[in-house]
Tab-separated table of C-alpha atoms (C1' of nucleotides) in Angstrom:
chain	number	residue	atom	x	y	z
A	1	MET	CA	15.486	64.242	48.008
A	2	THR	CA	16.666	60.783	47.012
A	3	ILE	CA	19.871	60.728	47.597
A	4	ALA	CA	20.009	57.083	45.754
A	5	THR	CA	21.064	57.461	42.170
A	6	HIS	CA	21.776	55.377	41.560
A	7	ASP	CA	20.356	52.905	43.905
A	8	ILE	CA	21.550	49.637	45.725
A	9	ARG	CA	19.817	47.381	47.629
A	10	LEU	CA	21.557	47.505	50.022
A	11	ALA	CA	20.728	49.958	53.049
A	12	SER	CA	17.221	50.159	53.615
A	13	ASN	CA	15.134	51.054	56.733
A	14	ALA	CA	12.240	54.000	57.450
A	15	ASP	CA	12.522	55.369	60.517
A	16	PRO	CA	13.363	58.555	59.502
A	17	ALA	CA	12.886	60.778	63.147
A	18	SER	CA	16.337	57.897	64.427
A	19	ARG	CA	17.846	58.387	60.287
A	20	THR	CA	19.736	61.816	62.228
A	21	LYS	CA	20.757	59.377	64.924
A	22	ARG	CA	22.075	56.370	63.560
A	23	ASP	CA	23.393	58.322	60.493
A	24	ALA	CA	25.660	59.209	63.671
A	25	ILE	CA	26.558	56.142	64.681
A	26	LEU	CA	27.282	54.716	61.217
A	27	ASP	CA	29.783	58.006	60.670
A	28	ALA	CA	31.857	56.896	63.606
A	29	ALA	CA	32.070	53.383	63.407
A	30	ALA	CA	33.263	54.011	60.049
A	31	ALA	CA	35.813	56.443	61.677
A	32	ILE	CA	36.827	53.267	64.332
A	33	PHE	CA	36.582	50.688	62.617
A	34	SER	CA	38.810	51.620	59.841
A	35	GLN	CA	41.594	53.263	62.234
A	36	GLN	CA	41.253	50.687	65.170
A	37	GLY	CA	40.372	47.611	62.593
A	38	PHE	CA	37.227	45.039	63.328
A	39	ALA	CA	39.173	44.097	66.074
A	40	GLY	CA	40.382	46.440	67.609
A	41	ALA	CA	36.876	48.609	67.300
A	42	SER	CA	35.292	48.532	70.154
A	43	ILE	CA	31.030	49.402	70.937
A	44	ASP	CA	32.349	51.960	72.935
A	45	ALA	CA	34.204	53.658	71.556
A	46	ILE	CA	32.466	54.110	68.501
A	47	ALA	CA	29.202	55.458	70.736
A	48	VAL	CA	31.429	57.333	72.506
A	49	LYS	CA	31.892	58.818	69.142
A	50	ALA	CA	28.460	59.190	68.132
A	51	GLY	CA	27.116	61.213	71.084
A	52	VAL	CA	25.383	57.824	71.341
A	53	SER	CA	24.552	55.604	74.975
A	54	ARG	CA	26.074	52.112	74.107
A	55	GLN	CA	22.567	50.758	74.315
A	56	THR	CA	21.263	52.767	71.463
A	57	VAL	CA	23.667	51.714	69.666
A	58	TYR	CA	22.404	47.751	69.766
A	59	ASN	CA	18.768	49.656	69.810
A	60	GLN	CA	18.904	50.724	66.401
A	61	VAL	CA	21.531	48.573	64.621
A	62	GLY	CA	21.933	45.331	66.452
A	63	ASP	CA	25.705	43.901	67.458
A	64	LYS	CA	28.698	44.628	66.685
A	65	GLU	CA	28.504	42.493	63.541
A	66	LYS	CA	25.922	44.341	62.741
A	67	LEU	CA	27.182	48.032	62.933
A	68	PHE	CA	29.910	46.592	61.237
A	69	LYS	CA	27.409	44.887	57.940
A	70	ALA	CA	25.118	48.317	57.913
A	71	MET	CA	28.446	50.695	57.787
A	72	VAL	CA	29.799	49.024	55.066
A	73	ALA	CA	26.064	48.613	53.329
A	74	GLU	CA	26.297	52.848	54.045
A	75	LEU	CA	29.714	53.557	52.332
A	76	THR	CA	28.810	52.068	49.621
A	77	GLN	CA	26.296	53.621	48.700
A	78	ARG	CA	27.628	57.102	49.131
A	79	SER	CA	31.308	56.566	47.251
A	80	SER	CA	29.097	54.711	44.791
A	81	ALA	CA	26.472	57.656	44.184
A	82	GLY	CA	29.813	60.424	45.299
A	83	PHE	CA	31.320	58.438	41.975
A	84	PHE	CA	28.740	57.951	39.240
A	85	ARG	CA	28.464	62.542	40.086
A	86	VAL	CA	31.892	62.748	38.353
A	87	LEU	CA	31.017	60.302	36.238
A	88	ASP	CA	28.400	62.286	34.288
A	89	THR	CA	31.055	65.011	34.535
A	90	PHE	CA	33.429	63.706	31.893
A	91	PRO	CA	33.942	65.285	29.149
A	92	ILE	CA	32.101	63.331	26.162
A	93	SER	CA	32.502	65.623	23.333
A	94	PRO	CA	35.113	68.490	24.860
A	95	THR	CA	37.063	71.227	23.017
A	96	ASN	CA	40.043	71.006	24.481
A	97	LEU	CA	40.802	67.124	25.788
A	98	GLN	CA	44.280	67.283	27.080
A	99	SER	CA	42.735	70.526	29.511
A	100	GLU	CA	38.897	68.728	29.980
A	101	LEU	CA	40.559	65.387	30.930
A	102	VAL	CA	42.914	66.787	33.372
A	103	ASP	CA	39.716	68.698	35.538
A	104	PHE	CA	37.287	65.740	35.365
A	105	ALA	CA	40.696	63.857	36.527
A	106	CYS	CA	41.467	66.673	39.126
A	107	ARG	CA	37.524	65.900	40.283
A	108	LEU	CA	38.041	62.127	40.207
A	109	LEU	CA	40.837	61.940	42.537
A	110	ARG	CA	39.001	64.706	45.315
A	111	THR	CA	36.217	62.494	45.304
A	112	TYR	CA	37.774	58.938	45.154
A	113	SER	CA	41.112	60.061	47.493
A	114	CYS	CA	40.566	62.476	49.291
A	115	ASP	CA	36.456	61.613	50.734
A	116	PRO	CA	36.879	59.706	54.071
A	117	ASN	CA	33.701	57.862	52.390
A	118	SER	CA	36.179	56.313	49.502
A	119	ARG	CA	39.500	55.948	51.478
A	120	TRP	CA	37.412	54.413	55.359
A	121	LEU	CA	35.739	51.733	52.856
A	122	ILE	CA	38.423	50.655	50.342
A	123	LYS	CA	40.748	49.781	53.470
A	124	LEU	CA	38.143	47.682	55.433
A	125	ILE	CA	37.187	45.828	52.065
A	126	GLU	CA	41.378	45.103	51.479
A	127	ASN	CA	40.751	43.600	55.509
A	128	GLU	CA	38.079	42.598	55.729
A	129	ALA	CA	36.739	40.611	52.875
A	130	SER	CA	38.277	38.258	54.301
A	131	ARG	CA	36.125	37.259	57.441
A	132	TYR	CA	33.127	38.422	55.338
A	133	PRO	CA	33.404	36.839	52.234
A	134	GLU	CA	29.890	37.793	50.967
A	135	LEU	CA	30.278	42.067	51.914
A	136	PHE	CA	33.770	41.865	49.487
A	137	GLU	CA	31.377	40.283	46.574
A	138	VAL	CA	29.072	43.483	46.800
A	139	TRP	CA	31.572	45.390	46.999
A	140	LYS	CA	32.637	44.214	44.006
A	141	GLU	CA	29.490	44.182	42.565
A	142	TYR	CA	29.162	47.480	42.573
A	143	GLY	CA	32.570	49.212	42.758
A	144	PRO	CA	35.075	47.748	40.190
A	145	GLY	CA	32.255	45.708	38.902
A	146	ARG	CA	30.193	49.297	37.936
A	147	LYS	CA	32.792	51.952	38.332
A	148	TYR	CA	35.897	50.025	34.981
A	149	PRO	CA	32.927	49.478	32.395
A	150	ALA	CA	31.163	53.118	33.429
A	151	ILE	CA	34.938	54.753	32.638
A	152	ALA	CA	35.152	52.495	29.697
A	153	ALA	CA	32.645	53.352	27.995
A	154	ARG	CA	33.003	56.747	28.202
A	155	LEU	CA	36.347	56.517	27.095
A	156	ALA	CA	34.700	54.143	24.517
A	157	GLN	CA	32.557	57.373	22.641
A	158	LEU	CA	36.415	59.417	22.753
A	159	ALA	CA	37.270	56.301	20.282
A	160	LEU	CA	34.986	56.466	18.563
A	161	ALA	CA	34.548	60.869	18.143
A	162	GLY	CA	37.920	59.599	17.035
A	163	LEU	CA	40.410	61.328	20.126
A	164	ILE	CA	41.304	58.517	21.067
A	165	GLU	CA	42.656	55.101	19.341
A	166	LEU	CA	40.680	51.879	22.139
A	167	ASP	CA	41.315	48.139	21.581
A	168	ASP	CA	40.287	47.290	24.709
A	169	PRO	CA	37.813	50.354	27.307
A	170	ILE	CA	36.909	48.497	30.237
A	171	LEU	CA	41.653	47.542	30.232
A	172	ALA	CA	42.200	51.842	29.380
A	173	SER	CA	39.885	51.970	32.197
A	174	ARG	CA	42.042	49.859	34.448
A	175	GLN	CA	45.280	51.740	33.780
A	176	PHE	CA	43.264	55.375	33.034
A	177	MET	CA	42.509	54.571	37.296
A	178	ALA	CA	46.053	52.879	37.793
A	179	LEU	CA	47.763	55.934	36.767
A	180	LEU	CA	45.067	58.558	38.096
A	181	THR	CA	45.992	56.925	41.756
A	182	ALA	CA	49.477	56.148	41.309
A	183	GLU	CA	51.563	58.977	42.896
A	184	ILE	CA	49.013	59.171	46.074
A	185	ARG	CA	48.469	55.562	47.313
A	186	THR	CA	51.809	55.317	49.612
A	187	ASP	CA	50.393	58.942	50.988
A	188	VAL	CA	47.166	58.591	51.039
A	189	LEU	CA	47.488	55.930	53.239
A	190	MET	CA	48.866	58.050	56.122
A	191	GLY	CA	45.934	60.513	56.808
A	192	LYS	CA	47.546	63.240	54.839
A	193	GLN	CA	44.751	65.624	52.280
A	194	PRO	CA	46.916	65.769	49.056
A	195	SER	CA	46.537	69.166	48.095
A	196	ASP	CA	44.833	71.870	45.211
A	197	ALA	CA	48.012	72.526	44.266
A	198	GLU	CA	49.091	68.384	43.819
A	199	ILE	CA	45.331	67.264	42.704
A	200	ASP	CA	46.549	68.844	39.674
A	201	ARG	CA	49.273	68.152	38.783
A	202	ILE	CA	49.544	64.112	39.694
A	203	ALA	CA	46.204	64.780	37.764
A	204	THR	CA	48.641	66.510	34.544
A	205	ASN	CA	50.606	63.573	34.688
A	206	ALA	CA	48.730	61.070	34.755
A	207	VAL	CA	46.442	61.894	32.310
A	208	THR	CA	48.758	63.040	29.573
A	209	THR	CA	51.140	59.828	30.341
A	210	PHE	CA	47.426	58.425	29.256
A	211	LEU	CA	46.463	59.778	26.244
A	212	LYS	CA	50.613	60.467	24.458
A	213	ALA	CA	49.568	56.068	25.476
A	214	PHE	CA	46.439	56.445	24.080
A	215	ALA	CA	46.515	59.743	21.142
A	216	ALA	CA	45.463	58.735	18.318
A	217	ARG	CA	48.208	58.085	15.158
A	218	GLY	CA	45.761	58.847	12.886
A	219	HIS	CA	45.639	62.672	12.695
A	220	GLY	CA	48.375	63.438	14.641
A	221	ALA	CA	47.193	63.864	18.969
A	222	PRO	CA	47.911	67.853	19.268
A	223	GLY	CA	50.182	69.549	21.651
A	224	LEU	CA	51.778	66.532	23.576
A	225	GLY	CA	55.172	66.926	24.775
B	1	MET	CA	75.360	33.129	53.049
B	2	THR	CA	74.633	36.736	53.653
B	3	ILE	CA	70.660	37.518	52.666
B	4	ALA	CA	71.018	40.961	53.411
B	5	THR	CA	72.982	41.551	49.883
B	6	HIS	CA	71.491	45.258	50.344
B	7	ASP	CA	71.533	45.483	53.924
B	8	ILE	CA	69.618	47.358	56.705
B	9	ARG	CA	70.004	47.916	60.320
B	10	LEU	CA	66.910	46.831	61.629
B	11	ALA	CA	67.157	42.834	62.465
B	12	SER	CA	70.380	42.278	63.844
B	13	ASN	CA	70.467	39.162	66.164
B	14	ALA	CA	73.126	36.723	66.462
B	15	ASP	CA	71.760	33.609	68.427
B	16	PRO	CA	72.135	31.398	65.439
B	17	ALA	CA	71.134	28.542	67.857
B	18	SER	CA	67.738	29.893	68.184
B	19	ARG	CA	66.929	31.344	64.770
B	20	THR	CA	65.170	28.655	62.970
B	21	LYS	CA	62.764	28.784	66.336
B	22	ARG	CA	62.229	32.476	66.350
B	23	ASP	CA	61.833	32.519	62.259
B	24	ALA	CA	59.054	30.436	62.605
B	25	ILE	CA	57.227	33.070	65.954
B	26	LEU	CA	58.072	36.162	63.297
B	27	ASP	CA	56.494	34.242	60.301
B	28	ALA	CA	53.275	32.988	62.404
B	29	ALA	CA	53.593	36.672	63.864
B	30	ALA	CA	53.494	37.695	59.866
B	31	ALA	CA	50.495	35.975	59.098
B	32	ILE	CA	48.476	36.549	61.657
B	33	PHE	CA	48.750	39.816	62.296
B	34	SER	CA	48.075	40.379	58.455
B	35	GLN	CA	44.872	38.501	58.100
B	36	GLN	CA	43.941	38.964	61.983
B	37	GLY	CA	44.370	43.161	62.592
B	38	PHE	CA	47.048	44.232	65.363
B	39	ALA	CA	44.454	44.493	68.039
B	40	GLY	CA	42.694	40.867	66.685
B	41	ALA	CA	46.324	39.009	66.118
B	42	SER	CA	46.648	36.894	70.091
B	43	ILE	CA	49.663	35.276	71.421
B	44	ASP	CA	48.094	32.051	71.563
B	45	ALA	CA	47.244	32.014	68.244
B	46	ILE	CA	50.736	32.888	67.010
B	47	ALA	CA	52.915	30.324	68.776
B	48	VAL	CA	50.021	27.506	68.518
B	49	LYS	CA	50.793	28.686	63.404
B	50	ALA	CA	54.385	28.667	64.993
B	51	GLY	CA	54.466	25.536	66.389
B	52	VAL	CA	56.433	27.192	69.796
B	53	SER	CA	54.872	27.954	72.966
B	54	ARG	CA	53.871	31.249	74.228
B	55	GLN	CA	56.255	31.598	76.665
B	56	THR	CA	59.409	30.983	73.302
B	57	VAL	CA	57.684	33.495	72.174
B	58	TYR	CA	57.716	36.309	74.912
B	59	ASN	CA	61.959	34.502	75.991
B	60	GLN	CA	62.601	35.587	72.451
B	61	VAL	CA	60.609	38.047	70.430
B	62	GLY	CA	59.134	40.264	74.340
B	63	ASP	CA	55.629	41.611	74.205
B	64	LYS	CA	53.119	42.219	71.313
B	65	GLU	CA	54.585	45.584	70.709
B	66	LYS	CA	58.369	44.151	70.321
B	67	LEU	CA	56.711	41.191	68.320
B	68	PHE	CA	55.458	43.197	65.779
B	69	LYS	CA	57.648	46.090	65.586
B	70	ALA	CA	61.123	42.886	64.947
B	71	MET	CA	58.035	40.889	62.411
B	72	VAL	CA	57.866	44.317	60.029
B	73	ALA	CA	61.709	44.297	60.501
B	74	GLU	CA	62.202	41.017	59.546
B	75	LEU	CA	59.247	41.423	56.733
B	76	THR	CA	61.341	44.986	55.148
B	77	GLN	CA	64.599	42.718	54.630
B	78	ARG	CA	63.104	40.585	53.257
B	79	SER	CA	60.744	42.197	51.180
B	80	SER	CA	63.771	44.397	49.935
B	81	ALA	CA	66.203	42.413	48.772
B	82	GLY	CA	63.727	40.180	46.886
B	83	PHE	CA	62.906	43.347	44.509
B	84	PHE	CA	66.376	43.959	44.073
B	85	ARG	CA	68.007	39.755	43.420
B	86	VAL	CA	64.999	41.673	41.057
B	87	LEU	CA	66.064	44.253	39.566
B	88	ASP	CA	69.498	43.436	39.541
B	89	THR	CA	68.034	41.318	36.012
B	90	PHE	CA	66.267	44.202	34.337
B	91	PRO	CA	67.491	44.596	30.528
B	92	ILE	CA	69.396	46.958	30.083
B	93	SER	CA	70.835	46.997	26.883
B	94	PRO	CA	67.419	44.491	25.272
B	95	THR	CA	68.010	43.468	21.370
B	96	ASN	CA	64.377	43.136	22.081
B	97	LEU	CA	63.542	45.494	24.583
B	98	GLN	CA	59.494	44.914	25.081
B	99	SER	CA	59.670	40.781	25.294
B	100	GLU	CA	62.501	41.734	27.155
B	101	LEU	CA	60.262	44.731	29.425
B	102	VAL	CA	57.844	42.436	29.602
B	103	ASP	CA	60.142	38.831	31.546
B	104	PHE	CA	61.443	41.547	33.721
B	105	ALA	CA	58.303	42.854	34.347
B	106	CYS	CA	57.043	39.202	34.974
B	107	ARG	CA	59.573	38.682	37.635
B	108	LEU	CA	58.371	41.343	39.277
B	109	LEU	CA	55.358	40.886	39.810
B	110	ARG	CA	55.450	37.631	40.721
B	111	THR	CA	57.855	39.208	43.436
B	112	TYR	CA	55.839	42.411	44.410
B	113	SER	CA	52.211	40.517	44.043
B	114	CYS	CA	52.824	36.755	44.848
B	115	ASP	CA	55.950	36.555	47.517
B	116	PRO	CA	53.607	36.772	50.798
B	117	ASN	CA	56.300	38.309	52.521
B	118	SER	CA	55.289	41.704	49.924
B	119	ARG	CA	51.817	42.000	50.601
B	120	TRP	CA	51.691	40.784	54.178
B	121	LEU	CA	54.207	43.796	54.046
B	122	ILE	CA	51.725	46.744	51.942
B	123	LYS	CA	48.957	45.552	54.160
B	124	LEU	CA	50.100	45.609	57.877
B	125	ILE	CA	52.588	49.170	56.270
B	126	GLU	CA	48.200	50.711	55.728
B	127	ASN	CA	47.063	49.598	58.232
B	128	GLU	CA	48.742	49.599	61.836
B	129	ALA	CA	51.395	53.100	59.636
B	130	SER	CA	48.967	55.372	62.510
B	131	ARG	CA	49.901	53.489	65.501
B	132	TYR	CA	53.590	52.859	64.447
B	133	PRO	CA	54.741	56.511	62.180
B	134	GLU	CA	58.503	55.582	63.203
B	135	LEU	CA	57.804	52.074	61.639
B	136	PHE	CA	56.050	53.354	58.374
B	137	GLU	CA	59.130	56.210	58.382
B	138	VAL	CA	62.236	53.065	58.173
B	139	TRP	CA	59.602	51.440	56.185
B	140	LYS	CA	59.482	54.461	53.887
B	141	GLU	CA	62.797	55.223	53.047
B	142	TYR	CA	63.382	50.931	52.021
B	143	GLY	CA	60.423	50.976	50.697
B	144	PRO	CA	59.490	53.385	47.893
B	145	GLY	CA	61.851	56.175	48.749
B	146	ARG	CA	65.042	53.427	47.558
B	147	LYS	CA	62.490	51.192	45.117
B	148	TYR	CA	60.820	53.548	42.955
B	149	PRO	CA	64.420	55.677	42.432
B	150	ALA	CA	65.812	52.442	41.883
B	151	ILE	CA	63.744	51.864	38.653
B	152	ALA	CA	63.589	54.954	37.549
B	153	ALA	CA	67.743	54.960	36.958
B	154	ARG	CA	67.444	51.711	34.479
B	155	LEU	CA	64.698	53.532	32.832
B	156	ALA	CA	67.605	56.763	32.572
B	157	GLN	CA	69.732	54.417	31.252
B	158	LEU	CA	67.445	52.704	29.014
B	159	ALA	CA	66.241	56.343	27.388
B	160	LEU	CA	69.675	57.064	27.086
B	161	ALA	CA	70.157	54.880	24.788
B	162	GLY	CA	67.528	56.486	22.444
B	163	LEU	CA	64.933	53.265	23.173
B	164	ILE	CA	62.486	55.851	25.356
B	165	GLU	CA	62.025	59.132	26.013
B	166	LEU	CA	60.968	60.357	28.846
B	167	ASP	CA	61.543	63.507	31.392
B	168	ASP	CA	61.064	62.344	34.542
B	169	PRO	CA	62.246	59.145	35.416
B	170	ILE	CA	60.842	59.090	38.897
B	171	LEU	CA	57.999	59.480	37.270
B	172	ALA	CA	57.959	57.107	34.910
B	173	SER	CA	59.510	54.287	37.373
B	174	ARG	CA	56.227	55.367	39.911
B	175	GLN	CA	53.505	55.050	36.606
B	176	PHE	CA	55.233	51.670	35.265
B	177	MET	CA	55.045	50.397	38.428
B	178	ALA	CA	51.113	51.869	38.317
B	179	LEU	CA	50.227	50.056	34.879
B	180	LEU	CA	52.140	46.833	35.921
B	181	THR	CA	49.964	46.139	39.433
B	182	ALA	CA	46.374	48.101	37.915
B	183	GLU	CA	44.908	44.545	37.764
B	184	ILE	CA	46.453	41.946	40.277
B	185	ARG	CA	44.949	44.704	43.578
B	186	THR	CA	41.776	43.656	43.964
B	187	ASP	CA	42.226	40.298	43.620
B	188	VAL	CA	45.394	40.103	45.292
B	189	LEU	CA	44.138	41.094	48.344
B	190	MET	CA	41.394	38.196	48.397
B	191	GLY	CA	44.205	35.530	48.254
B	192	LYS	CA	44.506	34.784	45.700
B	193	GLN	CA	47.147	33.435	43.296
B	194	PRO	CA	47.031	34.831	39.901
B	195	SER	CA	48.180	32.116	37.507
B	196	ASP	CA	51.207	32.070	35.427
B	197	ALA	CA	49.465	33.442	31.730
B	198	GLU	CA	47.435	35.861	33.945
B	199	ILE	CA	50.639	37.336	34.812
B	200	ASP	CA	52.340	37.125	31.845
B	201	ARG	CA	48.691	39.337	30.408
B	202	ILE	CA	49.224	41.347	33.371
B	203	ALA	CA	52.655	41.602	31.974
B	204	THR	CA	51.622	42.381	27.963
B	205	ASN	CA	49.462	44.513	28.683
B	206	ALA	CA	51.318	46.998	30.922
B	207	VAL	CA	54.500	47.384	29.239
B	208	THR	CA	52.895	47.896	26.328
B	209	THR	CA	51.338	50.582	27.626
B	210	PHE	CA	54.179	52.264	29.314
B	211	LEU	CA	55.755	51.683	25.884
B	212	LYS	CA	53.292	53.663	23.800
B	213	ALA	CA	53.582	55.982	26.504
B	214	PHE	CA	57.333	56.292	26.281
B	215	ALA	CA	57.916	54.917	22.989
B	216	ALA	CA	61.783	56.929	21.354
B	217	ARG	CA	59.685	58.885	19.126
B	218	GLY	CA	62.830	59.817	16.763
B	219	HIS	CA	63.168	56.584	14.963
B	220	GLY	CA	59.860	54.901	15.692
B	221	ALA	CA	59.211	52.011	18.322
B	222	PRO	CA	58.606	48.697	16.563
B	223	GLY	CA	56.445	46.652	16.822
B	224	LEU	CA	53.564	48.335	19.350
B	225	GLY	CA	49.956	47.587	18.335
C	1	DG	C1'	74.716	8.716	80.086
C	2	DA	C1'	74.922	13.581	83.093
C	3	DC	C1'	74.585	18.532	82.802
C	4	DG	C1'	73.176	22.758	81.755
C	5	DA	C1'	69.859	25.669	79.005
C	6	DA	C1'	66.025	26.098	76.175
C	7	DT	C1'	60.352	24.491	75.658
C	8	DT	C1'	56.771	23.750	77.414
C	9	DA	C1'	52.669	23.184	79.896
C	10	DG	C1'	49.496	24.913	82.866
C	11	DA	C1'	48.352	28.457	86.425
C	12	DC	C1'	47.099	32.974	87.329
C	13	DA	C1'	46.509	38.415	88.355
C	14	DA	C1'	44.949	41.543	85.849
C	15	DT	C1'	42.093	43.818	82.635
C	16	DA	C1'	39.394	45.040	78.139
C	17	DT	C1'	34.968	44.071	76.487
C	18	DT	C1'	30.815	42.334	74.431
C	19	DG	C1'	25.954	42.333	74.869
C	20	DT	C1'	21.908	41.936	78.135
C	21	DC	C1'	18.673	43.651	81.364
C	22	DC	C1'	17.014	47.124	84.764
C	23	DA	C1'	15.538	52.380	86.208
C	24	DA	C1'	15.697	57.143	86.224
C	25	DA	C1'	15.431	60.767	82.440
C	26	DA	C1'	14.967	63.221	78.331
C	27	DT	C1'	12.181	63.656	74.459
C	28	DT	C1'	8.177	62.337	70.587
C	29	DT	C1'	3.908	62.367	70.268
C	30	DT	C1'	-1.222	62.550	71.896
D	1	DA	C1'	-0.817	67.607	80.775
D	2	DA	C1'	-0.281	62.975	80.116
D	3	DA	C1'	1.434	59.171	77.741
D	4	DA	C1'	4.504	55.939	75.090
D	5	DT	C1'	8.494	55.908	73.167
D	6	DT	C1'	13.695	56.612	73.283
D	7	DT	C1'	18.567	56.944	75.762
D	8	DT	C1'	20.260	57.130	79.357
D	9	DG	C1'	23.712	55.211	83.468
D	10	DG	C1'	25.469	52.510	85.277
D	11	DA	C1'	25.483	46.984	86.597
D	12	DC	C1'	26.087	42.360	85.449
D	13	DA	C1'	28.068	37.767	83.681
D	14	DA	C1'	30.580	35.710	80.464
D	15	DT	C1'	34.449	35.953	78.080
D	16	DA	C1'	38.782	35.981	76.072
D	17	DT	C1'	43.980	38.161	77.032
D	18	DT	C1'	48.424	39.550	78.385
D	19	DG	C1'	51.770	38.929	80.503
D	20	DT	C1'	54.534	36.443	84.620
D	21	DC	C1'	56.053	32.620	87.427
D	22	DT	C1'	56.932	28.218	88.238
D	23	DA	C1'	57.623	22.928	88.025
D	24	DA	C1'	58.435	19.366	84.635
D	25	DT	C1'	60.284	18.095	80.170
D	26	DT	C1'	63.069	17.515	76.265
D	27	DC	C1'	66.509	19.139	74.256
D	28	DG	C1'	71.801	19.584	72.675
D	29	DT	C1'	76.256	19.086	74.093
D	30	DC	C1'	79.574	17.475	76.992
DNA sequence: GACGAATTAGACAATATTGTCCAAAATTTT
DNA sequence: AAAATTTTGGACAATATTGTCTAATTCGTC
């Protein structure tokens, strides 16, 4: 039942007994820190949200800085795990490229933009990166440093199969993600959750444009508008 | 010398005498607030950075909340003005679409991503939007609410001239901007300023993919690839 | 140079937070 | 049930910040 499929050298603890309590604290910390910022988040508020006493926070995790780092490590792990779980469903040999890629994009959008872990993580990194450069480096290694190459590899397979045409898979992967997250960025910044229909529409738009740009010109791409 | 070309009903003050001092305060506030967050920014730090005494901050702008709102209003105005100044250089009737659009994209990238005003504003909105929903609404009206339609109108002109092919100009404008900001988002989050060469490369990549996706299929797009 | 307005440095109370300590209570283990 | 460990709630000093007040100083203007 090890969750860490792509295991990360970040969080590593024993104590299966206090796991739940520690997790509750880290969950609460993620919510409060990402909402209030590092300075604005008070240990008291986190303790209350976690349903523990303040002293327990100090016992389990340590001071504010340790708490912050432990929480970011936890979020990084969860977010990364979720991403790669979805990536495993990439349509490598699709019968209908357009529709299967749209389905994949929907799944990605759901875990990338609707999962609180990922949203919080992004916000926290954006805000406190300058305060903790080493945290930023670790995130960059496990976030963009792995996600884009992983997508690029899948796209390269499609290109090899002659389904699309690419020069630079890494660039294509970045553009794929950019198109995908283009429309929701603004809304998702607030708590707004896009509906299923909206996610579908966004994914369709992104994939359509992506396939138009990278269509295999050799044998004429099927039904693209 | 009225800067407000697309004048905004936000900041409006008289006092040309204390203008410079007030501006220094708002500048400092923008830097500190965006770096430290609302809670983490201290009035003292802002006063020091502005080169004024704390009391002057209170005299000129008011308490912390008023200072924050005034600063966001100012940034919104500056950012918007800068954007529309660049937009006026959009190549509506280009002789070489690709290269002129790349040049335009470079200019946009420079003001959109390298100008501290815009960067700070985005960060502040992202962070404190939930704290000040009314501020978020105003920004949305003057930011995305005007920028995307404005770009969409230019793209529609290109489409009308038969240079590109679009169904949904608004969607295309969002995707254009998404492709443009795809590669720098991560780096720009930190203080990192992309070099001129890098900006050029990014703009070229974005425009190339955009034109591949939206090429006029009727008379074969010129030299794309 | 003199006048009025703005600015400064610092004091000040009120408030909030951090991190520690401790004894009572609850929980888990033996 | 007894013992060991964890958790709790509150007290506590140390520190930082906010916003106000005041007296001295500087600045712009006549």
